[in-house]
Tab-separated table of C-alpha atoms and ligand atoms in Angstrom:
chain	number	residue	atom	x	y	z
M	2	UNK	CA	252.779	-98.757	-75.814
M	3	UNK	CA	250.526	-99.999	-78.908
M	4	UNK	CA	251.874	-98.534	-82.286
M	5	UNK	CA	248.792	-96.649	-82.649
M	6	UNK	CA	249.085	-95.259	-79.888
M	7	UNK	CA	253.191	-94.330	-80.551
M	8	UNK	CA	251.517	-92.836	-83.783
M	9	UNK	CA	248.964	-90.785	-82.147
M	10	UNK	CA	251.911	-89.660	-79.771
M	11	UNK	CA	253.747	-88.886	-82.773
M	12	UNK	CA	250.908	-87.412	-84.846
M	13	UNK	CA	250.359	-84.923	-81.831
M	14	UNK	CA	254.287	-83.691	-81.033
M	15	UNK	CA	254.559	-83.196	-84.707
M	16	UNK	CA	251.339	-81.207	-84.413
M	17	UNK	CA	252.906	-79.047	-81.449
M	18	UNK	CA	256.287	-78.901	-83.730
M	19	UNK	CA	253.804	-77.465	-86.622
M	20	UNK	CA	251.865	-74.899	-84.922
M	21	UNK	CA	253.406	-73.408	-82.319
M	22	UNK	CA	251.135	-70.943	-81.470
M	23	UNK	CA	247.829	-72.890	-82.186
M	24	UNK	CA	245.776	-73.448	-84.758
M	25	UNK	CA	243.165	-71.590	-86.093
M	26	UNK	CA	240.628	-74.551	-84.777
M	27	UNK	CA	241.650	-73.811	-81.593
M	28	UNK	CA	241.365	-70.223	-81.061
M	29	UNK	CA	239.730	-69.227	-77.998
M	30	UNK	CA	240.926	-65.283	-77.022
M	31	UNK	CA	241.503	-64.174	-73.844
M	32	UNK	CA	242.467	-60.696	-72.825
M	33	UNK	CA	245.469	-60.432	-71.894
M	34	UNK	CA	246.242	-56.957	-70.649
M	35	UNK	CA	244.334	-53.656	-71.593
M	36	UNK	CA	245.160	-49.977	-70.671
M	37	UNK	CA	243.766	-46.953	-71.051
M	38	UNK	CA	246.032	-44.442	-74.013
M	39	UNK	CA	244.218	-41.369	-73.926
M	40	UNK	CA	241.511	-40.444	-71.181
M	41	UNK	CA	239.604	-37.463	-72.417
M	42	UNK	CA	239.430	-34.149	-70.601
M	43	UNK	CA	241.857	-34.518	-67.785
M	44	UNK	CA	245.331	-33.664	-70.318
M	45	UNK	CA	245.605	-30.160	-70.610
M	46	UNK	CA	245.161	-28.386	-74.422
M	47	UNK	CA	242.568	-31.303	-74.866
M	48	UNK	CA	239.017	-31.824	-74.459
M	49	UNK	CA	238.776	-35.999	-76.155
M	50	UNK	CA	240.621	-37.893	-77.599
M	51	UNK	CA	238.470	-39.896	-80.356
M	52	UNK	CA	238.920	-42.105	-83.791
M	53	UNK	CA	241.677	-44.675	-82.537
M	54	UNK	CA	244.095	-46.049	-85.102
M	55	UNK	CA	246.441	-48.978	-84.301
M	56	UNK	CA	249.405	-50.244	-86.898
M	57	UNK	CA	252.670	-52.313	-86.326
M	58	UNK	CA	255.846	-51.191	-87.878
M	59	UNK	CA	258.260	-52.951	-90.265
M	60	UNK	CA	260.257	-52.862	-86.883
M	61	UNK	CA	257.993	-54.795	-84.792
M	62	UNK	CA	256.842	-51.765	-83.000
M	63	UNK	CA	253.760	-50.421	-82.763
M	64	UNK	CA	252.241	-46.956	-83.303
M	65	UNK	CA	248.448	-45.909	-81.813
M	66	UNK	CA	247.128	-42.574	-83.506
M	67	UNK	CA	244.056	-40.790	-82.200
M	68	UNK	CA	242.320	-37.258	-82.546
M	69	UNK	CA	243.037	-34.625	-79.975
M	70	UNK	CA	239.766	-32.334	-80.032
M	71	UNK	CA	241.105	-29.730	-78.524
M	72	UNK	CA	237.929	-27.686	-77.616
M	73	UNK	CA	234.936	-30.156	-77.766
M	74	UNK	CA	234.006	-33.451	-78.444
M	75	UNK	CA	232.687	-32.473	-82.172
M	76	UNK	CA	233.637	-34.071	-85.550
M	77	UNK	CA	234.412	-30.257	-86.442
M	78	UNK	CA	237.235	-28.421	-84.722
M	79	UNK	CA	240.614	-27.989	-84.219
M	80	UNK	CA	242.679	-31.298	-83.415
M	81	UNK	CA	246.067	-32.453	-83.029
M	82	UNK	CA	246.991	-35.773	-84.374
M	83	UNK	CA	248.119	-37.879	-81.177
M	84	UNK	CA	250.985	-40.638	-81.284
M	85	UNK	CA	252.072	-43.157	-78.944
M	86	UNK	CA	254.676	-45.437	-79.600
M	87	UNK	CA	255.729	-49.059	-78.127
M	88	UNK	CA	258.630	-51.039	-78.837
M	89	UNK	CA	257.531	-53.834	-76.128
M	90	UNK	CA	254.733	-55.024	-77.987
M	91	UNK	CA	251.932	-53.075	-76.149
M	92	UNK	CA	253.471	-53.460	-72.744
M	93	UNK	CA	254.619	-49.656	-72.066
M	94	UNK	CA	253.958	-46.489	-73.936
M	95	UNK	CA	256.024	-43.559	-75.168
M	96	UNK	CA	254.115	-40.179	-73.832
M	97	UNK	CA	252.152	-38.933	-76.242
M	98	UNK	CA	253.698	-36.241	-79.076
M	99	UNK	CA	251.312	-34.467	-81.266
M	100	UNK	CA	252.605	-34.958	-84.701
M	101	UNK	CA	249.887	-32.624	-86.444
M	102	UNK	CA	248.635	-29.656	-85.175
M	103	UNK	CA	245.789	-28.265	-87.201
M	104	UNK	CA	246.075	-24.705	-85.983
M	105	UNK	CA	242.695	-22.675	-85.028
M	106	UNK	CA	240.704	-24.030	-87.832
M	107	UNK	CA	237.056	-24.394	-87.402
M	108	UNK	CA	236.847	-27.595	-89.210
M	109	UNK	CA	240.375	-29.038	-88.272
M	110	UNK	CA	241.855	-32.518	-89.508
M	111	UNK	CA	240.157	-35.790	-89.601
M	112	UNK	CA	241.447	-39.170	-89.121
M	113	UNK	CA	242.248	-41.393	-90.850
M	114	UNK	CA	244.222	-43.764	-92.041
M	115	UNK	CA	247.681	-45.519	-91.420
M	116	UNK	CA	249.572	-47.897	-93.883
M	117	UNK	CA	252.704	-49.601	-94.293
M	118	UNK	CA	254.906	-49.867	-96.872
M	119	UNK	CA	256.541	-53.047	-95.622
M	120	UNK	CA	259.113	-52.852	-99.016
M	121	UNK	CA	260.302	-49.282	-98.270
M	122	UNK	CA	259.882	-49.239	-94.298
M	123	UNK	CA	257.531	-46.396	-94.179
M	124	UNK	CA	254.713	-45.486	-92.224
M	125	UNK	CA	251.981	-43.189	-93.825
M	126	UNK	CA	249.047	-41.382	-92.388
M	127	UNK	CA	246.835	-40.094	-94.668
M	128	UNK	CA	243.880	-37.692	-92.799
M	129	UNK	CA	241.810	-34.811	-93.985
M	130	UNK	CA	241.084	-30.910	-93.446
M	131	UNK	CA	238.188	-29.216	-93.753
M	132	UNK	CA	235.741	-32.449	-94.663
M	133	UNK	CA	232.674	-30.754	-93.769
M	134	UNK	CA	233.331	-27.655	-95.972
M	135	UNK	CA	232.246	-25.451	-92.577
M	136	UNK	CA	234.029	-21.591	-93.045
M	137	UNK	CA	236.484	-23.381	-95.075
M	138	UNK	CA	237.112	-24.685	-98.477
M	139	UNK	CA	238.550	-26.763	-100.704
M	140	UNK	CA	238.632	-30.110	-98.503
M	141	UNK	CA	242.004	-31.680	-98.718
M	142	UNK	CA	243.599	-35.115	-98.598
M	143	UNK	CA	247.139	-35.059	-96.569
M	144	UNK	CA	249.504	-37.557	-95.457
M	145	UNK	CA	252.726	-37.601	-93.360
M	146	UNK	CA	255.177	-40.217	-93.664
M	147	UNK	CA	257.515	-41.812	-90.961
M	148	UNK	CA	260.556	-43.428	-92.248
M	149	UNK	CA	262.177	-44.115	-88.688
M	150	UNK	CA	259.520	-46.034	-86.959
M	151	UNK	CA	257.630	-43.577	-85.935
M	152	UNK	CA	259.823	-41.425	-84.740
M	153	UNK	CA	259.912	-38.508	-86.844
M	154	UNK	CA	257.488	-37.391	-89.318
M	155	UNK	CA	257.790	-35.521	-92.580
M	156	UNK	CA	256.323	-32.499	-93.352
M	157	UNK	CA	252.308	-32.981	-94.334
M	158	UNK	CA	252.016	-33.278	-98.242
M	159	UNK	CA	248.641	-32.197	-99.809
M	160	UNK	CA	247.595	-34.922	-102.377
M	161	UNK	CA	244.505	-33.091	-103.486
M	162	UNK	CA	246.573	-32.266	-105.954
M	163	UNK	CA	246.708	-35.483	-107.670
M	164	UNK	CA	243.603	-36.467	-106.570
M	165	UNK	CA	241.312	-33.382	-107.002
M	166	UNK	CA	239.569	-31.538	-104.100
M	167	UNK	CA	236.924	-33.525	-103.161
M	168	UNK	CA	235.704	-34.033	-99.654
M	169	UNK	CA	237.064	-37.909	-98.536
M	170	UNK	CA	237.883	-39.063	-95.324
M	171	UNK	CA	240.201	-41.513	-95.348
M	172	UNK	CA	239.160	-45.048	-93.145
M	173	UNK	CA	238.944	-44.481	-89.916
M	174	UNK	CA	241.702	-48.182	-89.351
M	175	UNK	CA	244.429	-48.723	-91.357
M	176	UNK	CA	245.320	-49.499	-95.535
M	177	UNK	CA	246.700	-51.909	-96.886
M	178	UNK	CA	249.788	-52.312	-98.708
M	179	UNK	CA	249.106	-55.576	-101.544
M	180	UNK	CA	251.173	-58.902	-100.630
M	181	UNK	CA	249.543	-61.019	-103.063
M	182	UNK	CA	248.749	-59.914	-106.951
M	183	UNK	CA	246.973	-58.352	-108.826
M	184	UNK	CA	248.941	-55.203	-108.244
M	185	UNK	CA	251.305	-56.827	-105.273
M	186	UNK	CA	253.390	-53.475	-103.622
M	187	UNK	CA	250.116	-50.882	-104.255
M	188	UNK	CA	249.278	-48.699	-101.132
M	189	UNK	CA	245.383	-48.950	-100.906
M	190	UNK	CA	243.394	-46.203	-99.084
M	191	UNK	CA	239.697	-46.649	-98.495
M	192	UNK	CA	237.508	-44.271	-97.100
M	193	UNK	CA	234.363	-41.910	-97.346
M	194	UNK	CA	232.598	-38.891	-98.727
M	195	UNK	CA	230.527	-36.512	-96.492
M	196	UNK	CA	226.969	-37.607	-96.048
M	197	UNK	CA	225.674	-35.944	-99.076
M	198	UNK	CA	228.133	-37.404	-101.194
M	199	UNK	CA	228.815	-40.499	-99.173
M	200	UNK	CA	230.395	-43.453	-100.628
M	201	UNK	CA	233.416	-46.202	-100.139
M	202	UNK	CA	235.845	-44.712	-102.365
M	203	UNK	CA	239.691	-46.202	-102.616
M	204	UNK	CA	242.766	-43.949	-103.142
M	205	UNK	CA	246.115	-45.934	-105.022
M	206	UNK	CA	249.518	-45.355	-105.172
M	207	UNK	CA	251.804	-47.313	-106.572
M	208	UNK	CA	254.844	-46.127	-106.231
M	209	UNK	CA	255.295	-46.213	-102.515
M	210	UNK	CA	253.273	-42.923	-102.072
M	211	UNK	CA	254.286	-40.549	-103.825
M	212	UNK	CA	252.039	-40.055	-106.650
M	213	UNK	CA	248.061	-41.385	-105.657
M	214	UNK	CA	245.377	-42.063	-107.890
M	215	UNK	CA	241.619	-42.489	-107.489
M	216	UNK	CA	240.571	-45.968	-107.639
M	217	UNK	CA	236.542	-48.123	-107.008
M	218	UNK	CA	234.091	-45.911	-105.450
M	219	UNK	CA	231.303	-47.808	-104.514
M	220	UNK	CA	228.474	-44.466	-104.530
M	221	UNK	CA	225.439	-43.632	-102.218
M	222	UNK	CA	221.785	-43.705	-104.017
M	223	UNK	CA	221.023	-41.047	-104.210
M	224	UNK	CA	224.709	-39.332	-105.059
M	225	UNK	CA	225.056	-35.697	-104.347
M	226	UNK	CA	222.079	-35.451	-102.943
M	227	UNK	CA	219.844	-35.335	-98.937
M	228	UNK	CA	219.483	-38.905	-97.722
M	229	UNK	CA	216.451	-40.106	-95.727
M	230	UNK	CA	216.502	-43.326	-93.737
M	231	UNK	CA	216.987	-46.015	-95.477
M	232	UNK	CA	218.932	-45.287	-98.069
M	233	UNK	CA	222.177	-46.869	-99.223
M	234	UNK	CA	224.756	-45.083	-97.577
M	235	UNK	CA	227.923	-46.245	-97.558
M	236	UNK	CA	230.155	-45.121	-94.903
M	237	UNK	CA	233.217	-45.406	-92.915
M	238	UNK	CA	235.423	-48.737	-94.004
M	239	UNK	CA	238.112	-50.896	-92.837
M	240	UNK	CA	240.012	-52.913	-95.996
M	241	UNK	CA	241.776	-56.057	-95.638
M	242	UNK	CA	243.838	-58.419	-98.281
M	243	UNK	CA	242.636	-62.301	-98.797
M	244	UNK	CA	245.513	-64.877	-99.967
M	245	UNK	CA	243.629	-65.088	-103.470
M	246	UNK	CA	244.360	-61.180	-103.912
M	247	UNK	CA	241.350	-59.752	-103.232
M	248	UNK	CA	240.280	-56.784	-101.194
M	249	UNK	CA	237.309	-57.069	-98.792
M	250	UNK	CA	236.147	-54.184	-97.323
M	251	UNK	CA	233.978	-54.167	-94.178
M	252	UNK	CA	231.551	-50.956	-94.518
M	253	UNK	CA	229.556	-49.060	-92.206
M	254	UNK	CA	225.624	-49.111	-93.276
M	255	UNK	CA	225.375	-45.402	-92.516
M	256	UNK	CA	221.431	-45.229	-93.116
M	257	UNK	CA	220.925	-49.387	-92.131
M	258	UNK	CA	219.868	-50.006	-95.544
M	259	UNK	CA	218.776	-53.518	-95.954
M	260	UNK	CA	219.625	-54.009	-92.513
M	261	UNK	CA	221.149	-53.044	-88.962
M	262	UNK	CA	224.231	-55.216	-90.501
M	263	UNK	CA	227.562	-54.607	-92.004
M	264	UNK	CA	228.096	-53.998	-95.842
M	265	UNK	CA	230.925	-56.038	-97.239
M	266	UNK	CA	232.261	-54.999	-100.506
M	267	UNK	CA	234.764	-56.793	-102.727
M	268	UNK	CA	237.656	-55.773	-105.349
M	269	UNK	CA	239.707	-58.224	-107.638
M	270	UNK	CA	241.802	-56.167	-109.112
M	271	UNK	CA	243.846	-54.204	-106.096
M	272	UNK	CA	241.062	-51.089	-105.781
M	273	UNK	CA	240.719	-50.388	-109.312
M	274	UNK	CA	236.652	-51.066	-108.893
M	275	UNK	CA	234.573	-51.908	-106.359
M	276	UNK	CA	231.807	-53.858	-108.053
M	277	UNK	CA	227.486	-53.615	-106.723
M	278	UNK	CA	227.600	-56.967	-107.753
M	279	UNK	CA	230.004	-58.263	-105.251
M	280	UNK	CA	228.040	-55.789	-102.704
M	281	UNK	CA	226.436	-58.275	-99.756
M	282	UNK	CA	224.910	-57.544	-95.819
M	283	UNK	CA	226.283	-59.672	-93.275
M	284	UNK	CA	223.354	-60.197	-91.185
M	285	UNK	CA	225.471	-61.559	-88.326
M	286	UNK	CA	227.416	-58.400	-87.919
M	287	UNK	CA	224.737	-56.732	-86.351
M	288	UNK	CA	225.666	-52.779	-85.824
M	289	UNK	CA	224.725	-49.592	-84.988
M	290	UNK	CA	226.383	-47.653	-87.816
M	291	UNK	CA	229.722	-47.402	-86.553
M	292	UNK	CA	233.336	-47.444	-87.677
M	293	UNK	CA	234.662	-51.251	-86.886
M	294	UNK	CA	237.987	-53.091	-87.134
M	295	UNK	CA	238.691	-56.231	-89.680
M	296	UNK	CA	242.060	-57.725	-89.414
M	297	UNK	CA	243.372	-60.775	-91.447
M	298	UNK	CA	246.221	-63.242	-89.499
M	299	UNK	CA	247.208	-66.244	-90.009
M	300	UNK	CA	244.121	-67.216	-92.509
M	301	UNK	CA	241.649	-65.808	-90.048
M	302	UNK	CA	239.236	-63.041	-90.716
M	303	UNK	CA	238.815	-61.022	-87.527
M	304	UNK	CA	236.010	-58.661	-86.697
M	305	UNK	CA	235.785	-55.652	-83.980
M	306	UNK	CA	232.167	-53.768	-83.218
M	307	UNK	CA	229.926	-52.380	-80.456
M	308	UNK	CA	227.900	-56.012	-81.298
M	309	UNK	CA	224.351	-54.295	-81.088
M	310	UNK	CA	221.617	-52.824	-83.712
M	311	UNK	CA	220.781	-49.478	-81.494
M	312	UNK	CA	223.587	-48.323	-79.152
M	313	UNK	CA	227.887	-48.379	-79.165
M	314	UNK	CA	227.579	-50.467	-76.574
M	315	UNK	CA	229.092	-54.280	-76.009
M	316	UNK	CA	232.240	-54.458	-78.094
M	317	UNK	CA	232.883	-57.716	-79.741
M	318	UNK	CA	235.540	-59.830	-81.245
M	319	UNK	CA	234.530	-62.484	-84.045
M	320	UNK	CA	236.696	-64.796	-86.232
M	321	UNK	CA	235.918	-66.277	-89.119
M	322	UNK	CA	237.608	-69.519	-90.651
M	323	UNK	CA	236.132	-68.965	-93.936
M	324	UNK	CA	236.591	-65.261	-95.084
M	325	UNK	CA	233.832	-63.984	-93.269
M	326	UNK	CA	231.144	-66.090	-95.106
M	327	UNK	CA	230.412	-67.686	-91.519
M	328	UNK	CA	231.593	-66.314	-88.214
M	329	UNK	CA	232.952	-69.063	-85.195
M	330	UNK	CA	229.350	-69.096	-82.924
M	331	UNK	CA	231.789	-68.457	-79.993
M	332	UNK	CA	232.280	-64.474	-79.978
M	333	UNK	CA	234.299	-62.730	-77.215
M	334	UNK	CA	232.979	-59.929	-75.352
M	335	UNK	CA	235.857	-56.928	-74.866
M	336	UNK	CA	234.009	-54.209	-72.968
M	337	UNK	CA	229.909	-54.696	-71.872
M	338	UNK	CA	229.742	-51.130	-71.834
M	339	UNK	CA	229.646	-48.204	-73.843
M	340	UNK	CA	232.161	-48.505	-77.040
M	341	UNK	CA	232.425	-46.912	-80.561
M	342	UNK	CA	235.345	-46.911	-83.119
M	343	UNK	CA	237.548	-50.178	-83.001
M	344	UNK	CA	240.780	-50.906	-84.830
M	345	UNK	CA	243.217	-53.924	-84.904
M	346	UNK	CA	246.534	-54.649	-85.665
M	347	UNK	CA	249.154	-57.798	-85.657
M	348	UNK	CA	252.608	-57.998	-85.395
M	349	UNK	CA	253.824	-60.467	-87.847
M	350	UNK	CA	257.447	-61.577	-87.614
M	351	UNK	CA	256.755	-65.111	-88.168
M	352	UNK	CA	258.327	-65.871	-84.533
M	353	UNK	CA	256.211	-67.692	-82.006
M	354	UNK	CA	254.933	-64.536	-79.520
M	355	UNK	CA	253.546	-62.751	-82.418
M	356	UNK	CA	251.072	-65.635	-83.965
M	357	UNK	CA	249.470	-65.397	-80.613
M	358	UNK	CA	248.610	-62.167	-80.162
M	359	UNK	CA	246.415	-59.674	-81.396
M	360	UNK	CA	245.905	-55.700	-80.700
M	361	UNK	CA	242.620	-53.754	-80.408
M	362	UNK	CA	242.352	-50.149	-79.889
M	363	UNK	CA	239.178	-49.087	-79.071
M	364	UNK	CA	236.409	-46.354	-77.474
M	365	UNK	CA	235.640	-47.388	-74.274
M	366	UNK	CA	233.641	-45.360	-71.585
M	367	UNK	CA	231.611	-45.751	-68.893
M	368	UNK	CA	228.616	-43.291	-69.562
M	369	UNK	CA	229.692	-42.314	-72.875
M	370	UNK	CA	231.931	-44.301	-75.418
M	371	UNK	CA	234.190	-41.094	-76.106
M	372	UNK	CA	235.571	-41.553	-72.641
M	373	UNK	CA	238.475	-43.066	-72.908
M	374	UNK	CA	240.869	-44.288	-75.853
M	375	UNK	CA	241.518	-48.270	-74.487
M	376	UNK	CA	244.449	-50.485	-75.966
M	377	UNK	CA	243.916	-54.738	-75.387
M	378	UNK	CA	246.505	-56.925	-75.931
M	379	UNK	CA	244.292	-60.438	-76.910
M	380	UNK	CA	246.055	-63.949	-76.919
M	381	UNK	CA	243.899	-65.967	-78.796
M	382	UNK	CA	244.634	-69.303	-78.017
M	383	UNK	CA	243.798	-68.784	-74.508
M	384	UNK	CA	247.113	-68.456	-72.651
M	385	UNK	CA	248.330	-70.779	-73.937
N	421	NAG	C1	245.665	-28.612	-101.391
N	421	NAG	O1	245.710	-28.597	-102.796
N	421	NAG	C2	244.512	-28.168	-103.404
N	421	NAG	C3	244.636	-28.378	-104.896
N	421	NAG	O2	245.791	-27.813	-105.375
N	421	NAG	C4	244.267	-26.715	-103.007
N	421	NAG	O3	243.075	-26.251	-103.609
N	421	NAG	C5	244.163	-26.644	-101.487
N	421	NAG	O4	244.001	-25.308	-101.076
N	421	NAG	C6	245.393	-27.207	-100.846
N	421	NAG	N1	245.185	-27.293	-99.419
N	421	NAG	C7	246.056	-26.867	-98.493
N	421	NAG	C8	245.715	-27.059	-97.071
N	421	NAG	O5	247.104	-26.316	-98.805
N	422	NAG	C1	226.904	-58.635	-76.789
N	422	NAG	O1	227.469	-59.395	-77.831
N	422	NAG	C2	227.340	-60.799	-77.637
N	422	NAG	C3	228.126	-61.476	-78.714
N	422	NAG	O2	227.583	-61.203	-79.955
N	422	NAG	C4	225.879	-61.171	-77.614
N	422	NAG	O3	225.748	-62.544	-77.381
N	422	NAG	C5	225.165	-60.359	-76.547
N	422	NAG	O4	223.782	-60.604	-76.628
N	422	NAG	C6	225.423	-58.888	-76.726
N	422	NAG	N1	224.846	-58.133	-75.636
N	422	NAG	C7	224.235	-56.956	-75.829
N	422	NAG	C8	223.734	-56.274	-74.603
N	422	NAG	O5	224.099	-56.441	-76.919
C-alpha cells in the first residue's frame, strides 16, 4: 500500500473514531419507525386529541403531551392535558394518564409549553385557562412540574400572579432552559397573545421556576386592536438556543405579512428583548400559518412544517448547517398528506444511539390533519 494511501486509510478510521454517528455533512434522514399516540374520537371521554408536545427527560426518557378536547374539536372547551411516557426511546408507550383536567369550563386549558430544567431534574408545563376570555375571566398562566420523570405531577401553580393577568399562550413546542450565557440556567417561555393582542412575548425565570418574570415581546401592528390581512401578526413560536447564546425564535406569520414564510426573531441577551431589528422572513420556509417545530442538535438547525403556502398539508423536515441562514436543498418529506402542529425533541446523552436520532410529534390525518396525534422516530444519517 502507497503511504498516501495508508494516510487516507488512516485519515478515514480516525474520521469513523471521531464521529460516530455521522457528521452533519452527511445527514440524510430516514424514518425509522412512526406510530400513531392519540387517534381522535375512538377513546372514550374524548372527542381529539390536538397541539402535540414532545420533550426528553434529564433521564433519557421521553414525555409526549397533547390536548384532550373532550367535546369537540374547538380551540375553546374543556380539555384534559394527555401524557404518555417512554423509557425505550420511542419504542413503546405508557397508556395515556390525564395529568390536568380542566373541569366543565367553557374555555378550558391551552397548551403549551414543556421545559427542562436539566440542573434541577424537573420537567415543567406551563399552559393556559381561559385565553379567549369566552364566559370567563381573568386568563391565567399555569404550570405543573414533574420532578420524577414524569411520573407524578405537582399541583398546578397560577403564575398570573407574578406575571399579571394577561391573555398568553404559552408555545405550542417546548422552552428552553439557557446552556450557554448570557443568563446560562434561565427557563425561557415563548409564546402568544390572542389575536387582538397578538404578539411573541417571552416569560423568565430564573430561579428554576419558581418566581417568572415578563421578558421581549415582539408586538402586533396594530396592538390591541382588529387585524385585517396583512398585517404583522405574530403568532405561535418555537425558541431554540445557538452556541453563541442567542435565542432564535421561529414564528408563525399569523396574517402572512410580508410573505407566506416564517418570521424568525432573535434575542442576545436570554429573552430580556426581542429586537424589530433582528426581525427577518425566511422565504424558504414557506407556510400556511401554522405552529412548527425548530430543534438544535449537534450544530444543526432543524425545521418541522406542513411545507406549503395554502393548506397543512405535506409535512417537512429541513436542516440547516448554518443557523438557518440557508437550508440543505435536500428536504425530507414525513407525511404527503394532511398535517398541522409539529414538535421535536432529542435525546442527548452524548452516547452513540442518541446523536442519531431525532423525534417528531406531529398532526397527521388522512382527510383532516386533527386526525391523529403521530410520533416518528428519524435516524438521520440514513441507517446508518
Ligand atoms: C390566577 O391569579 C390571578 C391573579 O391573582 C387571578 O386573578 C386568577 O383568578 C387566578 N386564576 C385561577 C384559575 O385561580
Ligand atoms: C412538499 O414539500 C417538498 C419539500 O419542500 C416540496 O418539494 C414539495 O413540492 C411539496 N409538495 C407539496 C404538495 O406541497
Amino acid at each position: 500500500m502507497e503511504t498516501g494511501s495508508r494516510v487516507a486509510v488512516l485519515g478515514f478510521l480516525l474520521s469513523l473514531l471521531l464521529s460516530p454517528g455521522g457528521c452533519a455533512e452527511q445527514i440524510d434522514p430516514l424514518l425509522y419507525e412512526e406510530q400513531l399516540l392519540w387517534v381522535s374520537g375512538v377513546q372514550g371521554q374524548v372527542n381529539t386529541y390536538r397541539i402535540p408536545l414532545l420533550s426528553f427527560t434529564p433521564k433519557g426518557s421521553l414525555l409526549a403531551f397533547s390536548e384532550a378536547r373532550k367535546l369537540s374539536e374547538h380551540d375553546k372547551g374543556q380539555k384534559f392535558i394527555a401524557m404518555r411516557r417512554s423509557t425505550d426511546k420511542g419504542a413503546t408507550w405508557s397508556p395515556t394518564s390525564f395529568i390536568i383536567d380542566d373541569g366543565a369550563m367553557i374555555d378550558g386549558l391551552n397548551l403549551g409549553s414543556v421545559v427542562v430544567d436539566e440542573e434541577v431534574g424537573s420537567v415543567i408545563v406551563v399552559y393556559v385557562l381561559c385565553f379567549n376570555h369566552y364566559h370567563c375571566s381573568p386568563s391565567s398562566t399555569m404550570m405543573v412540574e414533574s420532578k420524577d420523570d414524569g411520573l407524578s405531577w405537582s399541583k398546578p401553580r397560577n403564575l398570573s400572579g407574578q406575571l399579571g393577568v394577561k391573555s398568553f399562550c404559552p408555545g405550542p413546542g417546548f422552552g428552553i432552559q439557557k446552556r450557554y450565557n448570557p443568563a446560562k440556567g434561565r427557563l425561557v417561555v415563548c409564546g402568544h397573545g390572542t389575536l387582538k393582542a397578538n404578539g411573541v412575548f417571552c416569560i423568565l425565570s430564573d430561579d428554576h421556576g419558581q418566581n417568572w418574570y415578563n421578558g421581549g415581546a415582539l408586538k402586533s401592528i396594530p396592538y390591541n386592536q382588529n387585524k385585517k390581512a396583512q398585517d404583522f401578526s405574530p403568532d405561535e413560536c418555537q425558541p431554540v438556543e445557538l452556541t453563541d447564546g442567542s435565542i432564535v425564535i421561529n414564528v408563525r406569520n399569523q396574517n402572512n405579512f410580508h410573505c407566506r414564510c416564517r418570521m424568525v426573531v432573535r434575542s442576545h441577551d436570554g429573552g430580556l428583548t426581542l429586537p424589530v431589528d433582528s426581525l427577518y422572513f425566511d422565504y424558504e420556509l414557506v407556510d400556511p400559518a401554522v405552529a412548527a417545530g425548530a430543534l438544535v442538535k449537534d450544530g444543526v438547525l432543524f425545521f418541522t412544517n406542513p411545507a406549503n403556502e395554502q393548506h397543512r398539508v405535506n409535512l417537512t423536515l429541513r436542516w440547516s448547517l448554518t443557523d438557518g441562514k440557508s437550508w440543505v436543498k435536500k428536504a425530507m418529506q414525513i407525511w404527503a398528506g394532511p398535517s398541522g402542529y409539529s414538535s421535536m425533541t432529542s435525546l442527548d446523552s452524548g452516547s452513540v444511539d442518541d446523536e442519531k436520532y431525532i423525534f417528531v410529534i406531529y398532526e397527521k390525518g388522512h382527510t383532516d390533519y386533527d386526525e391523529t396525534i403521530a410520533f416518528a422516530k428519524i435516524h438521520l444519517f440514513g441507517g446508518r
